[in-house]
PDB file of C-alpha atoms in Angstrom:
ATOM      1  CA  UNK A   1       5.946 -12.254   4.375  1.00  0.00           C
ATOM      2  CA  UNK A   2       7.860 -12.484   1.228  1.00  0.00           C
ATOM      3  CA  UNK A   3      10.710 -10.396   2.395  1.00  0.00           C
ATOM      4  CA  UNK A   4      12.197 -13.095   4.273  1.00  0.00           C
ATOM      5  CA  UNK A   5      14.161 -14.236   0.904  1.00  0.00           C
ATOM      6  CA  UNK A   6      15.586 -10.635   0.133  1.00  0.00           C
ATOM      7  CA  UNK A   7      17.639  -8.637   2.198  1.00  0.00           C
ATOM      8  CA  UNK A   8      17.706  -5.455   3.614  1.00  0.00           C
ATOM      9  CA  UNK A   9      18.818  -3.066   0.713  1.00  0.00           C
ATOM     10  CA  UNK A  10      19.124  -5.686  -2.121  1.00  0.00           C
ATOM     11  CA  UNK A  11      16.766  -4.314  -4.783  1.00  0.00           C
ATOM     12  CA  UNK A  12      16.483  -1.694  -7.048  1.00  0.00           C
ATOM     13  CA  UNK A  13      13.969   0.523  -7.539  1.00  0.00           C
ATOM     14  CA  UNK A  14      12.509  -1.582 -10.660  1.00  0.00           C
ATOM     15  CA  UNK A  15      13.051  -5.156  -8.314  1.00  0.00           C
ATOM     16  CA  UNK A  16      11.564  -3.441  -5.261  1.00  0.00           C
ATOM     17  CA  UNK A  17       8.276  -1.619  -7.207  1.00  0.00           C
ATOM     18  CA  UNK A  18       7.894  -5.427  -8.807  1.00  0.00           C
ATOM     19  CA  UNK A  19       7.760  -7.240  -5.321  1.00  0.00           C
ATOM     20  CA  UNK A  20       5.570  -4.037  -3.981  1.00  0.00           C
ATOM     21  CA  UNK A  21       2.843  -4.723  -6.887  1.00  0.00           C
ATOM     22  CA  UNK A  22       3.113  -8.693  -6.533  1.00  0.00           C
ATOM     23  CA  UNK A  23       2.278  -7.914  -2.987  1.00  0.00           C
ATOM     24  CA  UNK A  24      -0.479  -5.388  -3.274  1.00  0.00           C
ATOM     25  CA  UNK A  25      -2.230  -7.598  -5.828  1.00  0.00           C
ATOM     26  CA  UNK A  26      -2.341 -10.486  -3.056  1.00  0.00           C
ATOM     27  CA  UNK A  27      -4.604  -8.031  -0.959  1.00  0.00           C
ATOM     28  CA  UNK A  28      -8.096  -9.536  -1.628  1.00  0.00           C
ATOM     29  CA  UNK A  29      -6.911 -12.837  -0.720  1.00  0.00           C
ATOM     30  CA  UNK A  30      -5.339 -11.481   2.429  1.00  0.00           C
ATOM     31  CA  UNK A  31      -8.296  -9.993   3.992  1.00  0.00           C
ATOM     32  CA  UNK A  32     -11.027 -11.109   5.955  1.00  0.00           C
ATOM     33  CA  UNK A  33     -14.349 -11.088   3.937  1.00  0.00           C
ATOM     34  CA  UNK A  34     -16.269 -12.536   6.643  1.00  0.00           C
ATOM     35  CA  UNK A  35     -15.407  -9.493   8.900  1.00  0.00           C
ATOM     36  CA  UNK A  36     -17.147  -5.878   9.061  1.00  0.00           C
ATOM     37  CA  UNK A  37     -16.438  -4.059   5.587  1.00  0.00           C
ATOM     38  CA  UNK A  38     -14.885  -1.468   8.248  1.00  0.00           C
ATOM     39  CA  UNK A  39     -12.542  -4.158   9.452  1.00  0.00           C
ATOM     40  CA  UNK A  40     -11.541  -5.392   5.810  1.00  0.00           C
ATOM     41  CA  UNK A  41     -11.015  -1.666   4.931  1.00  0.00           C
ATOM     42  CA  UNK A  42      -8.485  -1.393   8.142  1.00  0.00           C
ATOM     43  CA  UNK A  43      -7.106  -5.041   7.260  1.00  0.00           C
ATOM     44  CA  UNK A  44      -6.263  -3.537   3.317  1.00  0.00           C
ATOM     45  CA  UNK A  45      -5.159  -0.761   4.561  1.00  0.00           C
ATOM     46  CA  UNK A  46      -2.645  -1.781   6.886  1.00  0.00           C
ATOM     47  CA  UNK A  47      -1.484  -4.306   4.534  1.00  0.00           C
ATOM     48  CA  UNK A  48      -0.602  -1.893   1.659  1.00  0.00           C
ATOM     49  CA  UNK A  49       0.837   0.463   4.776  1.00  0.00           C
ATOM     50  CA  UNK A  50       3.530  -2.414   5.758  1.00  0.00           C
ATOM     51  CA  UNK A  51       4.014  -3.797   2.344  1.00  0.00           C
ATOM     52  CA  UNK A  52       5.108   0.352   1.370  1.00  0.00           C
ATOM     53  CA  UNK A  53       6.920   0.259   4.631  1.00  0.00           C
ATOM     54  CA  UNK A  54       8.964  -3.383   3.642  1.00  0.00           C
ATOM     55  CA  UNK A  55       9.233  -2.151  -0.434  1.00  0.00           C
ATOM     56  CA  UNK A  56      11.149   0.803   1.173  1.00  0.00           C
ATOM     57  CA  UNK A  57      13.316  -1.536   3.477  1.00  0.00           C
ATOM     58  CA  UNK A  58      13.855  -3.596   0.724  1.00  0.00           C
ATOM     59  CA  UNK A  59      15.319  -0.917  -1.834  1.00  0.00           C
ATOM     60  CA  UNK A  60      18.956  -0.010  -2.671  1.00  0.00           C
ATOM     61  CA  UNK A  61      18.472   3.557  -3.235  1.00  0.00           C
ATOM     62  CA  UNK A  62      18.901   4.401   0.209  1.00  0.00           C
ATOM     63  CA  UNK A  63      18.474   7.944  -0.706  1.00  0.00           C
ATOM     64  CA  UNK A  64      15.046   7.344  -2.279  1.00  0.00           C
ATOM     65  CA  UNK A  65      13.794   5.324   0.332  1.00  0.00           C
ATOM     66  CA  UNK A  66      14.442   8.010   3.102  1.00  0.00           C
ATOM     67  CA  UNK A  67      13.223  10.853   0.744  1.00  0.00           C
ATOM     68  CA  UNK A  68       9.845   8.854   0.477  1.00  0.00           C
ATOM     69  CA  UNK A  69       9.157   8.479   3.765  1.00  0.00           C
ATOM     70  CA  UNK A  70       9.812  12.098   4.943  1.00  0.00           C
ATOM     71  CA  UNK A  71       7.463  13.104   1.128  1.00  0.00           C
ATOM     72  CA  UNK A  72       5.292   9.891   0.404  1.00  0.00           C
ATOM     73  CA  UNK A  73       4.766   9.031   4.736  1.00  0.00           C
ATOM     74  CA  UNK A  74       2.439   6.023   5.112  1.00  0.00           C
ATOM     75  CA  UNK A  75      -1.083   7.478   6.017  1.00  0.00           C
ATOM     76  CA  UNK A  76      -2.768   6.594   9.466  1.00  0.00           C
ATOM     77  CA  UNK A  77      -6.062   5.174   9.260  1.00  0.00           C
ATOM     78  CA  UNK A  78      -7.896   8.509  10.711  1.00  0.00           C
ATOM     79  CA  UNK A  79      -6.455  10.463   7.984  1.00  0.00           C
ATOM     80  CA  UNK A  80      -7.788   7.802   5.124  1.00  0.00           C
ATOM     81  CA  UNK A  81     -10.699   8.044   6.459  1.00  0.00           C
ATOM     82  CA  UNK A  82     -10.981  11.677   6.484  1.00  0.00           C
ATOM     83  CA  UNK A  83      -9.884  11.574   2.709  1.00  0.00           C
ATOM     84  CA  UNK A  84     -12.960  10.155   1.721  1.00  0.00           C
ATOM     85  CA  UNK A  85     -15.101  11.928   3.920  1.00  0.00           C
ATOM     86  CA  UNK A  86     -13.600  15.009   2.054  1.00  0.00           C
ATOM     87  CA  UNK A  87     -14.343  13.695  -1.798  1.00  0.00           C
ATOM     88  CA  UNK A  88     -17.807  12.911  -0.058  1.00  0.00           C
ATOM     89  CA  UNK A  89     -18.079   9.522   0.591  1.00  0.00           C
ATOM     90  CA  UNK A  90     -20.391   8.023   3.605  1.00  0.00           C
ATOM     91  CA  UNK A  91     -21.279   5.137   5.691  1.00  0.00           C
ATOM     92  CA  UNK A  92     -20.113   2.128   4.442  1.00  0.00           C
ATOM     93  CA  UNK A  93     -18.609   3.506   0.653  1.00  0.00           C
ATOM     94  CA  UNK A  94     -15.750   4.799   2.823  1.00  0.00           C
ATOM     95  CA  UNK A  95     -14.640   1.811   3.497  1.00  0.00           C
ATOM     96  CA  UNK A  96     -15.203   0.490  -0.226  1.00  0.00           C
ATOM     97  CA  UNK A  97     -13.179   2.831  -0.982  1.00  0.00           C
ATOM     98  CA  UNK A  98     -10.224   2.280   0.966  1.00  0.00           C
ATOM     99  CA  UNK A  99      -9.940  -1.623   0.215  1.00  0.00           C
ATOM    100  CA  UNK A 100      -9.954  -0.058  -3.557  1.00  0.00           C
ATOM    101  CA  UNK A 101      -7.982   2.193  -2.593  1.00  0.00           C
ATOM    102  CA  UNK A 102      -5.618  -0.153  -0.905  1.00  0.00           C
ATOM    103  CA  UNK A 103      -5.168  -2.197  -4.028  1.00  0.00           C
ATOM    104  CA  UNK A 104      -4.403  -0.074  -6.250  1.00  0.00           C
ATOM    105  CA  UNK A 105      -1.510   1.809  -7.137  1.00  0.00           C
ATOM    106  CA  UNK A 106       0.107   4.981  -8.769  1.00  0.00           C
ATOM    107  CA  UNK A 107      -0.013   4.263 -12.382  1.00  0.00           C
ATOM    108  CA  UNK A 108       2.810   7.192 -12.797  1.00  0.00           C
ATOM    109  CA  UNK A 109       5.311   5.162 -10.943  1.00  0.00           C
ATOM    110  CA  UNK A 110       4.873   2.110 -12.758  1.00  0.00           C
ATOM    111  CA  UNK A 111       4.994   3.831 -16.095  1.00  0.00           C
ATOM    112  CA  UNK A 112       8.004   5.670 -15.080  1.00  0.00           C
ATOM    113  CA  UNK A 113      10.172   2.198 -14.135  1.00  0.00           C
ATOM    114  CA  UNK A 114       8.658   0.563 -17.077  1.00  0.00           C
ATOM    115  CA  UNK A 115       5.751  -1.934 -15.591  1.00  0.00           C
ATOM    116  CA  UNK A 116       3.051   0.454 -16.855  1.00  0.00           C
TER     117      UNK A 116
END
């Protein structure tokens, strides 16, 4: 993982959401296409879930990155899944959906530290 050359607490919010989308974008290359398409959903998924978890370790605002993991917690798989069941979603375009899902981020935050 890319964290290895930052440390713990060294970026701000615009540095950190930059390293978080440079990571998220490596996603399809990360996963397993060979495997199940339930297995490449879990693979994307858990991917996004540590690079959110390493983004937060990474950022300066201390304060933010505590507030987001109490507000903005980093889903388990069982509630993903139940997410898409709920918009309606079946079989295997549950899983579609989270490996979109898992690649794609919230266009609000982005616009808001300018890399919208």
């Amino acid at each position: 993982m890319e964290t290895s050359k930052f440390k713990a607490g060294s970026l701000s919010n615009f540095e950190t959401r930059k390293w978080y989308l440079e990571q998220e974008a490596k996603i399809p290359e990360l996963i397993n296409n060979n495997a199940s398409l339930e297995e490449q959903a879990k693979q994307a998924f858990n991917l996004r879930n540590q690079f959110r978890t390493e983004a937060r370790y990474l950022m300066s605002d201390r304060k933010l990155a505590d507030a987001l993991n109490i507000t903005d917690p980093n889903r388990t798989w069982e509630e993903m899944v139940k997410i898409q069941i709920d918009k309606g979603f079946k079989g295997d375009d549950i899983y579609r959906k989270i490996i979109e899902s898992s690649q794609r981020s919230r266009t609000s935050i982005n616009q808001i530290l300018g890399l919208g």
